[in-house]
mmCIF file of C-alpha atoms in Angstrom:
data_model
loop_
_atom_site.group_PDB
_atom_site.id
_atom_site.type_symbol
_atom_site.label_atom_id
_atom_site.label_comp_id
_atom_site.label_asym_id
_atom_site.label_seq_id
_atom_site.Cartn_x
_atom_site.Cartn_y
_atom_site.Cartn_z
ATOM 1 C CA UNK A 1 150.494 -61.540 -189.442
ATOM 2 C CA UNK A 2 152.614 -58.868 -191.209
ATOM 3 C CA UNK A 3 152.308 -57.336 -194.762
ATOM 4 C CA UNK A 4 154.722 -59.954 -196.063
ATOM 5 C CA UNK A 5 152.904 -62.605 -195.480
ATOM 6 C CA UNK A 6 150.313 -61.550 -197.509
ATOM 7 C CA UNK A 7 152.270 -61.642 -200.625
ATOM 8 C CA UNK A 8 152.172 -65.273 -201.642
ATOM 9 C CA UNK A 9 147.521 -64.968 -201.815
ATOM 10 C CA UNK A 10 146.566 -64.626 -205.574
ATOM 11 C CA UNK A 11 145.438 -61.584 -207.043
ATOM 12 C CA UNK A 12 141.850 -60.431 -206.944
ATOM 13 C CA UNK A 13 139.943 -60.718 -209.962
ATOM 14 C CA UNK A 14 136.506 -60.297 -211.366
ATOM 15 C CA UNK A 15 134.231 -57.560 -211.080
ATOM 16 C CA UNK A 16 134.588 -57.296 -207.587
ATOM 17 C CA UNK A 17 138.473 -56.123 -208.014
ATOM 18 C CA UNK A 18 140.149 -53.613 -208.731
ATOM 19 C CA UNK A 19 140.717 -55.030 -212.424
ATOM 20 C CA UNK A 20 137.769 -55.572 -213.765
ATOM 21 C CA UNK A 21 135.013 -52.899 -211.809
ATOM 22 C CA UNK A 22 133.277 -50.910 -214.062
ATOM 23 C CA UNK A 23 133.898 -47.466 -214.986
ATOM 24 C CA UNK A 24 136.496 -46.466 -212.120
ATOM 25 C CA UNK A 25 137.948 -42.624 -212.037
ATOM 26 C CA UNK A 26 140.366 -41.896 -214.612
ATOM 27 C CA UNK A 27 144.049 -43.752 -213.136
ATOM 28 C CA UNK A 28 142.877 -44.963 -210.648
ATOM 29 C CA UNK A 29 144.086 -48.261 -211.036
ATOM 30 C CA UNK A 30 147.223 -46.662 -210.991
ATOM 31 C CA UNK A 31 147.331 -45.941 -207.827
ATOM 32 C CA UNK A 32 144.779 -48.631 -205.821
ATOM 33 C CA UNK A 33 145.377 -52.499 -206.204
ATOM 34 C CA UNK A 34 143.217 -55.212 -204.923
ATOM 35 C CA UNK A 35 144.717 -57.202 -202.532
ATOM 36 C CA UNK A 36 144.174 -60.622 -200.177
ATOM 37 C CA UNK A 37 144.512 -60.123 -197.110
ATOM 38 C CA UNK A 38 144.889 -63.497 -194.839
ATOM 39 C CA UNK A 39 143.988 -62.116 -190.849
ATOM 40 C CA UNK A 40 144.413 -65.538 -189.327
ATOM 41 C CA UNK A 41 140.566 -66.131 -189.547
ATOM 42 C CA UNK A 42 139.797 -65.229 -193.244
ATOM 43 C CA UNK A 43 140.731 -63.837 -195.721
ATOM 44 C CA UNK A 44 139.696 -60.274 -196.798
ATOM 45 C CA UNK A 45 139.732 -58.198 -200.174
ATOM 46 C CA UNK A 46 140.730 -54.850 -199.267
ATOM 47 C CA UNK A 47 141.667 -52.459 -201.702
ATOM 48 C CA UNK A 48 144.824 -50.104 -201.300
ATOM 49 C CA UNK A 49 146.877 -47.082 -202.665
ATOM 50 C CA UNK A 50 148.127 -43.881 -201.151
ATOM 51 C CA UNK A 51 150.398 -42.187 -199.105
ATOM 52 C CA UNK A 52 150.236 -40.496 -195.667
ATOM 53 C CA UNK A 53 149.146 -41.914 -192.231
ATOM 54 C CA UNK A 54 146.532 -45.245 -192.650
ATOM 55 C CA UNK A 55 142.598 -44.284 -193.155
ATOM 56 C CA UNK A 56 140.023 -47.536 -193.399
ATOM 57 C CA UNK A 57 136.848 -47.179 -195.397
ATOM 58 C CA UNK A 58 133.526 -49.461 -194.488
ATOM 59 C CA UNK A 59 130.899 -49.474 -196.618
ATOM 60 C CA UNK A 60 127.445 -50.878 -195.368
ATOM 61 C CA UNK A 61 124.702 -53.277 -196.799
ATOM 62 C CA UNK A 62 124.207 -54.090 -199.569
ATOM 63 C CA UNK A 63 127.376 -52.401 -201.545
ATOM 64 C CA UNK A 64 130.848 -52.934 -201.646
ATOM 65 C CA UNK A 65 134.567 -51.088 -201.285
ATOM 66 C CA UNK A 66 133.121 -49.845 -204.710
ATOM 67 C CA UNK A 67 131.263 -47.405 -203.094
ATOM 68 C CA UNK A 68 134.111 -44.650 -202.132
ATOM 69 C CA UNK A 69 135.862 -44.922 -205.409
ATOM 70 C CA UNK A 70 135.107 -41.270 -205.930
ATOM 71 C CA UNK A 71 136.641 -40.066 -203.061
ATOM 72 C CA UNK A 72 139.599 -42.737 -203.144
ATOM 73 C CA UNK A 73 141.607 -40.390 -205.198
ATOM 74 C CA UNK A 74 141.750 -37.253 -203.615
ATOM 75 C CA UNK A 75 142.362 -38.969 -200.217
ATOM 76 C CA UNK A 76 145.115 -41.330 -201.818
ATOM 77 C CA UNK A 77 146.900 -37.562 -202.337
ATOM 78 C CA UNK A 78 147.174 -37.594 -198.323
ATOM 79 C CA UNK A 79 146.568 -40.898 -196.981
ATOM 80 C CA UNK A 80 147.580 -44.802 -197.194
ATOM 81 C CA UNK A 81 143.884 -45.434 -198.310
ATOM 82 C CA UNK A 82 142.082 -48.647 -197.288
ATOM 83 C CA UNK A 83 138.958 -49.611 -198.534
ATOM 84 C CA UNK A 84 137.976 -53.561 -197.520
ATOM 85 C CA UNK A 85 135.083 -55.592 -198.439
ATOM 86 C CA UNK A 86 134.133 -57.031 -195.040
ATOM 87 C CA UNK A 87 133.660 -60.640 -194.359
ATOM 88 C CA UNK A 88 130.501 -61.556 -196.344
ATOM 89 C CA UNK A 89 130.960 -58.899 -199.154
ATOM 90 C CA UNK A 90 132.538 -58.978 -202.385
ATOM 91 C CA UNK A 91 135.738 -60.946 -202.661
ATOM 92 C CA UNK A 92 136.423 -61.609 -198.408
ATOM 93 C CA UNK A 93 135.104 -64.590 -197.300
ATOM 94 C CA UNK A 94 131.571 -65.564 -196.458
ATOM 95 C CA UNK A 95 131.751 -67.464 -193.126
ATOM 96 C CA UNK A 96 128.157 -68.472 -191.847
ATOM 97 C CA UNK A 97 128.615 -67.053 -188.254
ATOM 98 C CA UNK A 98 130.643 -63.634 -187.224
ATOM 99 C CA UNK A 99 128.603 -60.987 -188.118
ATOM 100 C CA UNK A 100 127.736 -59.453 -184.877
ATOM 101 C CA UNK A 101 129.817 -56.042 -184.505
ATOM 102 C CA UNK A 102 132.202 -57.208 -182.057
ATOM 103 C CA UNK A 103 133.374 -59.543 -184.270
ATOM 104 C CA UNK A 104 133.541 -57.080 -187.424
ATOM 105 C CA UNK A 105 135.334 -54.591 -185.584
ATOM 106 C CA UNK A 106 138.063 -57.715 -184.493
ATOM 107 C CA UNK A 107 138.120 -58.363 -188.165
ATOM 108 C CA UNK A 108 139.271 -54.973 -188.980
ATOM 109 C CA UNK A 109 141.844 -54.391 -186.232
ATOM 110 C CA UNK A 110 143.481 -57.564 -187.286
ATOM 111 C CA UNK A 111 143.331 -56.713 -190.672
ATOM 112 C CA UNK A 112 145.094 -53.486 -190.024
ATOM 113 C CA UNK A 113 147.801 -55.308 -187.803
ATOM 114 C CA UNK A 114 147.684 -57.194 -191.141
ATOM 115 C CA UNK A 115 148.455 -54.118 -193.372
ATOM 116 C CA UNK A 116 151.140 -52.779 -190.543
ATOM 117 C CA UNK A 117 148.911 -49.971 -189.111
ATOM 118 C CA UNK A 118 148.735 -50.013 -185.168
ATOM 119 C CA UNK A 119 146.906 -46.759 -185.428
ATOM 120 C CA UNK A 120 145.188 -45.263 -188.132
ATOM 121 C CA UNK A 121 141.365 -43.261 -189.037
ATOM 122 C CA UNK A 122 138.198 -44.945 -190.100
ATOM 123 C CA UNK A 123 135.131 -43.764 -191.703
ATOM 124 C CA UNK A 124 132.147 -46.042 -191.385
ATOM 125 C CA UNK A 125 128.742 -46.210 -193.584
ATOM 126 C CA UNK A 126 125.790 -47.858 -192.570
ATOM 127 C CA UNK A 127 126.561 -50.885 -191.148
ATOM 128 C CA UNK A 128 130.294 -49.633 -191.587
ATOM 129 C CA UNK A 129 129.343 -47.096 -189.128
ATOM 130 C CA UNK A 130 128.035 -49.780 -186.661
ATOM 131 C CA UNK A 131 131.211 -51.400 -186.979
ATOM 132 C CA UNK A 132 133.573 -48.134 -186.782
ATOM 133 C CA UNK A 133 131.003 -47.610 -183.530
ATOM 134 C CA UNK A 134 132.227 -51.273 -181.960
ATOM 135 C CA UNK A 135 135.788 -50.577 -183.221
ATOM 136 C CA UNK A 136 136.048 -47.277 -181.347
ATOM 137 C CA UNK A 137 134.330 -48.494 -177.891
ATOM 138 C CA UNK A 138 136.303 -51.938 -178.014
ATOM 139 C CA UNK A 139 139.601 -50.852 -179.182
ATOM 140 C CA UNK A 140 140.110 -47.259 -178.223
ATOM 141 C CA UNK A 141 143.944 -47.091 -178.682
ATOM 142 C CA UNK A 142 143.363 -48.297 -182.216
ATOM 143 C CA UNK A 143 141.222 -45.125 -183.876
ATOM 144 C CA UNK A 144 142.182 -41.377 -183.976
ATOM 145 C CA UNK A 145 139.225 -40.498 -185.763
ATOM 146 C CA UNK A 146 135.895 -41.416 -186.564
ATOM 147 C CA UNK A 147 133.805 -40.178 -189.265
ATOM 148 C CA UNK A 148 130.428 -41.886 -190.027
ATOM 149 C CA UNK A 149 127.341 -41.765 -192.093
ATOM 150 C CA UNK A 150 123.362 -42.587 -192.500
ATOM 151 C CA UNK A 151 122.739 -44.955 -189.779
ATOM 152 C CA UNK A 152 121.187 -45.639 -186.556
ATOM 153 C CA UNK A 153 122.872 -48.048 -184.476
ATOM 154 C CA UNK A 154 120.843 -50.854 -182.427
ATOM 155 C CA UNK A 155 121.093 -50.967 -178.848
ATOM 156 C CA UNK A 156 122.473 -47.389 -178.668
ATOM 157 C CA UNK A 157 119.408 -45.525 -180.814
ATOM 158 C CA UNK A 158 116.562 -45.093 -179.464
ATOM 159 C CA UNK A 159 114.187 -47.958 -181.196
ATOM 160 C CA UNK A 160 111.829 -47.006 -183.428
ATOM 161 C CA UNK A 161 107.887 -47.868 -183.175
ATOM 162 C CA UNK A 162 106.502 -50.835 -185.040
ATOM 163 C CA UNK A 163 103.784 -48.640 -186.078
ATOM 164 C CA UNK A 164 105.440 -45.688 -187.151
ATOM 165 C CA UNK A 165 104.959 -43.597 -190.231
ATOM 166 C CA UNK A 166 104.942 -44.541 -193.913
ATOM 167 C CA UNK A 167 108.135 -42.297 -194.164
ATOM 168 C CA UNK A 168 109.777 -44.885 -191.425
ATOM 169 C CA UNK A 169 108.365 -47.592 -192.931
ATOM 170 C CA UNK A 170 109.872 -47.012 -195.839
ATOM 171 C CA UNK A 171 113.203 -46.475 -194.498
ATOM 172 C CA UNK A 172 113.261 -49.129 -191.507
ATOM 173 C CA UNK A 173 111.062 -52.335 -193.133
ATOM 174 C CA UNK A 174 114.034 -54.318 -194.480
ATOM 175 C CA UNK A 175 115.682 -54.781 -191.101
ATOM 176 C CA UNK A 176 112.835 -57.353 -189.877
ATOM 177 C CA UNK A 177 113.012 -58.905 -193.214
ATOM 178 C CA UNK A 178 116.387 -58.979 -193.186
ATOM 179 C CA UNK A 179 116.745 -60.584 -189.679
ATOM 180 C CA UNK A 180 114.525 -63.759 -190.785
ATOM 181 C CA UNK A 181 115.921 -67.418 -191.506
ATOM 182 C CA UNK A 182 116.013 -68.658 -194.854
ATOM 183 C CA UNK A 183 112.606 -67.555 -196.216
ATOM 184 C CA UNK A 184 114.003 -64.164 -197.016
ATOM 185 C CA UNK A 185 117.137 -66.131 -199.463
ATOM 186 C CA UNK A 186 114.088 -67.772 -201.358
ATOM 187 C CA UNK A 187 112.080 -64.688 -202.098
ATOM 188 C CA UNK A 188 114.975 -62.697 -203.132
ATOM 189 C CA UNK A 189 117.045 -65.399 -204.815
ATOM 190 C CA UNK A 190 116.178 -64.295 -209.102
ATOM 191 C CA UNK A 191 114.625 -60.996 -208.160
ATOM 192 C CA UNK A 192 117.643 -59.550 -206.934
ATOM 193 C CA UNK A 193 116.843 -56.786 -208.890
ATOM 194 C CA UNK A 194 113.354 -56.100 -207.556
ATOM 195 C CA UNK A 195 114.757 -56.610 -203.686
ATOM 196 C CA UNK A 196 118.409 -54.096 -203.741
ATOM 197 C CA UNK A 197 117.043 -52.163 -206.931
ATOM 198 C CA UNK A 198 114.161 -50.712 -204.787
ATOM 199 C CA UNK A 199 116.551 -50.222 -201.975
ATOM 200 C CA UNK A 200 118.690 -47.952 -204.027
ATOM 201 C CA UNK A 201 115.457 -45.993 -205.978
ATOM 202 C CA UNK A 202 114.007 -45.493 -202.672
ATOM 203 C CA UNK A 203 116.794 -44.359 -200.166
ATOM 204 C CA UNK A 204 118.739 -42.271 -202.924
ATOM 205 C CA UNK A 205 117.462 -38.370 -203.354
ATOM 206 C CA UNK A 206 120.401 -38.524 -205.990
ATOM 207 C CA UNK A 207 119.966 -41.597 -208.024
ATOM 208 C CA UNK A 208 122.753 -43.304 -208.216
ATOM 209 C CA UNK A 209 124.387 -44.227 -212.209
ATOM 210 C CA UNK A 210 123.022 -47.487 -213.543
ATOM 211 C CA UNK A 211 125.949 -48.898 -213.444
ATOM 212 C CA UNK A 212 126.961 -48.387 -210.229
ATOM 213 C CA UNK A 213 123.578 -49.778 -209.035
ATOM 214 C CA UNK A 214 124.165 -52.859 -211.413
ATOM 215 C CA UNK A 215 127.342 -53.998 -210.273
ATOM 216 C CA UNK A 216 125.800 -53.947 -206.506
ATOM 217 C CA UNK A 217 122.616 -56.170 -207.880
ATOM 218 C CA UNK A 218 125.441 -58.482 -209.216
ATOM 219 C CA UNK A 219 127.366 -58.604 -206.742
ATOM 220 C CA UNK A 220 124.743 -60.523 -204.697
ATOM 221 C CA UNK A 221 123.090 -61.984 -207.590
ATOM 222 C CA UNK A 222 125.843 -64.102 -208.960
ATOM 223 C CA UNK A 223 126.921 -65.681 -205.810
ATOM 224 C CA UNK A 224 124.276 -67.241 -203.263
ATOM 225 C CA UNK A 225 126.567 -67.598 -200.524
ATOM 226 C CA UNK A 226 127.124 -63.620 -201.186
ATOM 227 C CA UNK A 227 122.985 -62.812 -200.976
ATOM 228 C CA UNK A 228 123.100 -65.451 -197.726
ATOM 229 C CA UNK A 229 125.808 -62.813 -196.516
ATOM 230 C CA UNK A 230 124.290 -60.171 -197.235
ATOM 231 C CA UNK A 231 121.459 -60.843 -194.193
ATOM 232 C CA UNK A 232 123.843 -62.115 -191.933
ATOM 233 C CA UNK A 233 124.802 -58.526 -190.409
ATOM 234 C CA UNK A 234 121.122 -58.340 -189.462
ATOM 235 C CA UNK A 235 120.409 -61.883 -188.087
ATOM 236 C CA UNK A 236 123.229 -60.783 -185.639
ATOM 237 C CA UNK A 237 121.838 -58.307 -184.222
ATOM 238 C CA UNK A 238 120.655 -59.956 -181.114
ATOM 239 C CA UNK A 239 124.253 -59.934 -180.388
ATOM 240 C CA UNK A 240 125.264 -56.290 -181.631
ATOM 241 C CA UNK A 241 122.144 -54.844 -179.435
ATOM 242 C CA UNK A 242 123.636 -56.231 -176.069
ATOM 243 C CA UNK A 243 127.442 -55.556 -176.780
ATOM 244 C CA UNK A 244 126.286 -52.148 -177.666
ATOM 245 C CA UNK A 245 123.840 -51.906 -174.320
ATOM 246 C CA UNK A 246 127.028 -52.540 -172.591
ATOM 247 C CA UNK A 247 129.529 -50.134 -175.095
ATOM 248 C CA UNK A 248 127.475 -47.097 -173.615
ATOM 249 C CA UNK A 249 129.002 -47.348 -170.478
ATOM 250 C CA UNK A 250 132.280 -46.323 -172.046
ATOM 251 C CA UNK A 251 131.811 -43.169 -173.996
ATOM 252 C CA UNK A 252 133.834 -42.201 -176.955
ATOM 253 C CA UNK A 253 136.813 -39.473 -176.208
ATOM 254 C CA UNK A 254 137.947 -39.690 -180.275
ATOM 255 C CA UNK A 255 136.236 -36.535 -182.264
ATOM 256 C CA UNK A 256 133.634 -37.942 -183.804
ATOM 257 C CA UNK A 257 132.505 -36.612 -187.717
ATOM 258 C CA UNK A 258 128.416 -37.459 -188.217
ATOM 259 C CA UNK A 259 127.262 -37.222 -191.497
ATOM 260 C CA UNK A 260 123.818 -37.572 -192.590
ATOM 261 C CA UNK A 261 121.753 -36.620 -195.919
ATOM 262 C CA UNK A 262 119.184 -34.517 -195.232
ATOM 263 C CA UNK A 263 116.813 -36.585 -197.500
ATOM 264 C CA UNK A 264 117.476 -39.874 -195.282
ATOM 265 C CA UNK A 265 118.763 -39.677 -191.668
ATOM 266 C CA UNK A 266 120.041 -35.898 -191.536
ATOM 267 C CA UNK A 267 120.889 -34.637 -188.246
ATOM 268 C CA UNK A 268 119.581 -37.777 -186.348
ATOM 269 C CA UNK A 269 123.402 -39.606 -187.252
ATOM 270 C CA UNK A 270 124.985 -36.783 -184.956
ATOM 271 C CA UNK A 271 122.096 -37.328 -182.131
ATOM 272 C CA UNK A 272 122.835 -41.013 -182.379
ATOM 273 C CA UNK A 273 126.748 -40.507 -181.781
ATOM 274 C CA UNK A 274 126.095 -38.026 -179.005
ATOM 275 C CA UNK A 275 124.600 -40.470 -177.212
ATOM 276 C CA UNK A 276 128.400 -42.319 -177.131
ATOM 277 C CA UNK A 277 130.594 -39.776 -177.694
ATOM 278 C CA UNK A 278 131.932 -36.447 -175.986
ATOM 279 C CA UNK A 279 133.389 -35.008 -178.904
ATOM 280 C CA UNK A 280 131.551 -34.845 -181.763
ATOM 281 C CA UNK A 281 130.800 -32.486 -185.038
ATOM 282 C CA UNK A 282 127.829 -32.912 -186.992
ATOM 283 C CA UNK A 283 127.112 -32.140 -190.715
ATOM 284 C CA UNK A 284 123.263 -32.756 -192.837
ATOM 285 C CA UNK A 285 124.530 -33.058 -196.662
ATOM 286 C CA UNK A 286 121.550 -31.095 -198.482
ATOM 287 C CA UNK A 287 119.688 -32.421 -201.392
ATOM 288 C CA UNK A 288 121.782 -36.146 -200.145
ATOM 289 C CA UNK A 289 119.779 -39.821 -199.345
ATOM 290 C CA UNK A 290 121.733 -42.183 -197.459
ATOM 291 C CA UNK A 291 124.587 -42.837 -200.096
ATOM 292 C CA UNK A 292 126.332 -39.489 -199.341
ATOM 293 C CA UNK A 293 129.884 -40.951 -201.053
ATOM 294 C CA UNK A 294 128.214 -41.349 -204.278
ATOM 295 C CA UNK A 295 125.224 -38.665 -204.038
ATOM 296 C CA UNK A 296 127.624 -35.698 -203.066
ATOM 297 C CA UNK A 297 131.420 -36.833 -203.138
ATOM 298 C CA UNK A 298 132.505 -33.992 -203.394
ATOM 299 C CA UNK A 299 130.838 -32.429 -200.118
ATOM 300 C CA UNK A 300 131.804 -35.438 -198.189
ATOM 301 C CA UNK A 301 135.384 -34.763 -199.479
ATOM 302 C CA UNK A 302 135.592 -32.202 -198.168
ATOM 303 C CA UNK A 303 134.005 -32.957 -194.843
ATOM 304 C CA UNK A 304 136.317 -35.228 -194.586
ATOM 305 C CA UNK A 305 139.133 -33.483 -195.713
ATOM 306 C CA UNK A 306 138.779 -30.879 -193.091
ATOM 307 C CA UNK A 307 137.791 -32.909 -190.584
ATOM 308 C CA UNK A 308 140.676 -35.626 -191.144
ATOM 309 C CA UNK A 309 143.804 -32.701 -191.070
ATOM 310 C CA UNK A 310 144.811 -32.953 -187.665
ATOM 311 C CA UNK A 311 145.180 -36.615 -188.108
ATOM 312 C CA UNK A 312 147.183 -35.976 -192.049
ATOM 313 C CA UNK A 313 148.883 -33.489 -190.061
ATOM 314 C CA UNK A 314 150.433 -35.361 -186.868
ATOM 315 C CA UNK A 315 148.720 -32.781 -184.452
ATOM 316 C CA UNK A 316 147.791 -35.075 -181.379
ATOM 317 C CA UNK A 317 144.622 -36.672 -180.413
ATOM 318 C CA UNK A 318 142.841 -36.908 -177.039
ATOM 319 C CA UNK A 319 145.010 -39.840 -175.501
ATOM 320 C CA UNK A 320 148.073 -38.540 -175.899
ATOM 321 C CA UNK A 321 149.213 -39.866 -179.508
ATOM 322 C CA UNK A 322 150.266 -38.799 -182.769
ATOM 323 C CA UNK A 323 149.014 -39.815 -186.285
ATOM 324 C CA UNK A 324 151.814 -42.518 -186.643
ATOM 325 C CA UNK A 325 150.255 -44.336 -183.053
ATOM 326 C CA UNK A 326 153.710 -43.202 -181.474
ATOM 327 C CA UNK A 327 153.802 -41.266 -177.646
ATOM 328 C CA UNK A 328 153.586 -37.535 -177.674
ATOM 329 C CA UNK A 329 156.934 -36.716 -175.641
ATOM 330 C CA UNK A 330 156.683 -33.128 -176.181
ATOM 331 C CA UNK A 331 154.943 -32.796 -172.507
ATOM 332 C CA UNK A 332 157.249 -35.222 -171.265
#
């Protein structure tokens, strides 16, 4: 699949697009576009715009690419930008199987194949992270650099008590309801709302705008096979818990950016990629839940930006490669 093919899908529209989210940064839509992408297997919205080597941008449950549009700007000034709704989310399609990391991190090599990148960066929230976490283990010679945020990852973190405290609780209690069959569709399905709303209140020490929080709600809301989805990452994770079991005996050599608010996970995302990873730099956002993108863009700009240079810059990473995926031949 190369770019070219791409370019007989339809245009994205709706609310989920480009075209018609609500109150994007000033020009931004003119520089991002949404975009079909068909991978062979499905076919993904991904939004793009940019110039410089190839970064990816995963979101996790239960938003959207919506959620780096703050920071899409800024890194557009230095990088091909991609930010993808993965299958289940927003405009990609909603398969009923494929959720599992493995698979999600297949998804996103091919859609980068797709897009012409053999090698580019990722950053990876929440589930994103458990996917840039798969992606980095099962495809090494894909990623430069990894930066992640405000998750533990099953099978690799260490699992937490079923009687823990009401600070845990809070935090942890929608994975087992996530995880069950059907039952959870028909006591969310019309109080959409009251489900993701309280998600946002209670994980955010920033709240997030209205808006922003809306067009999440809706998201799910106004599609069933969407809210259906939107459980699916967790009802895998039977699956994501032994691949992972079995990633840890192949530790990460990539550097590794952990980013956690210090009102949700804080330092415990940099213990968590320790445990995987040789190389890796860890930074607690202050007065920042577990949205940092939206809580404190600018902070986690410029985490990023500092930690992404090397990779803008062409300066070779641990295997031997430059930004553009070519050899290093200077030691040759």
């Amino acid at each position: 699949m190369t770019l070219s093919s791409t370019t007989s899908l339809p245009a994205p529209e709706g609310p989920g697009s480009v075209s018609g989210a609500p109150k994007l940064p000033a020009g931004f839509a003119e520089t991002f576009t949404s975009r079909y992408i068909d991978t062979g297997e499905l076919r993904l919205h991904a939004v793009t715009g940019g110039e410089g080597p190839a970064l990816l941008l995963l979101a996790g449950w239960p938003q959207t690419w919506y959620a780096w549009r703050l920071l899409m700007p800024a890194l557009a000034r230095d990088f091909q930008v991609v930010a993808v709704d993965p299958r289940g989310v927003g405009l990609s399609d909603k398969p009923r199987d494929g959720y599992d990391t493995g698979t999600l991190a297949r998804d996103m090599v091919a859609l980068m194949d797709a897009l012409g990148h053999e090698r580019f960066a990722m950053v990876g929230h929440d589930v994103g992270m458990w996917t840039g976490y798969a992606l980095a283990a099962d495809h090494p010679g894909r990623l430069d650099r990894l930066a992640v945020a405000e998750a533990a990852i099953p099978g690799l973190s260490p699992t937490p008590p079923l009687f823990g405290s009401d600070a845990a609780n809070d935090r942890l209690w929608h994975f087992a309801f996530n995880r069950l069959a059907g039952v959870n569709e028909e006591l969310v399905s019309g109080r959409e709302q009251l489900y993701f709303g309280r998600q946002f209140a209670t994980k955010a020490a920033r709240p997030l705008p209205d808006y922003a929080v809306q067009h999440y709600i809706d998201t799910l809301a106004d599609d069933a096979e969407a809210l259906r989805a939107s459980f699916e990452f967790y009802r895998a994770l039977d699956a994501t818990i032994a691949q992972n079991e079995e990633r840890k005996s192949r530790r990460l050599s990539l550097p590794v950016l952990a980013i956690g608010g210090a009102e949700n996970q804080g330092a415990g995302v940099g213990a968590t990629m320790r445990l995987a990873a040789d190389d890796v730099e860890s930074l607690v956002l202050p007065d920042c839940g577990h949205y940092p993108a939206e809580e404190a863009p600018e902070a986690m700009l410029s985490a990023l930006t500092a930690f992404l240079a090397p990779y803008r810059d062409g300066r070779t990473s641990p295997d031997g490669r430059t930004a553009d995926g070519t050899a290093d031949r200077t030691d040759a």
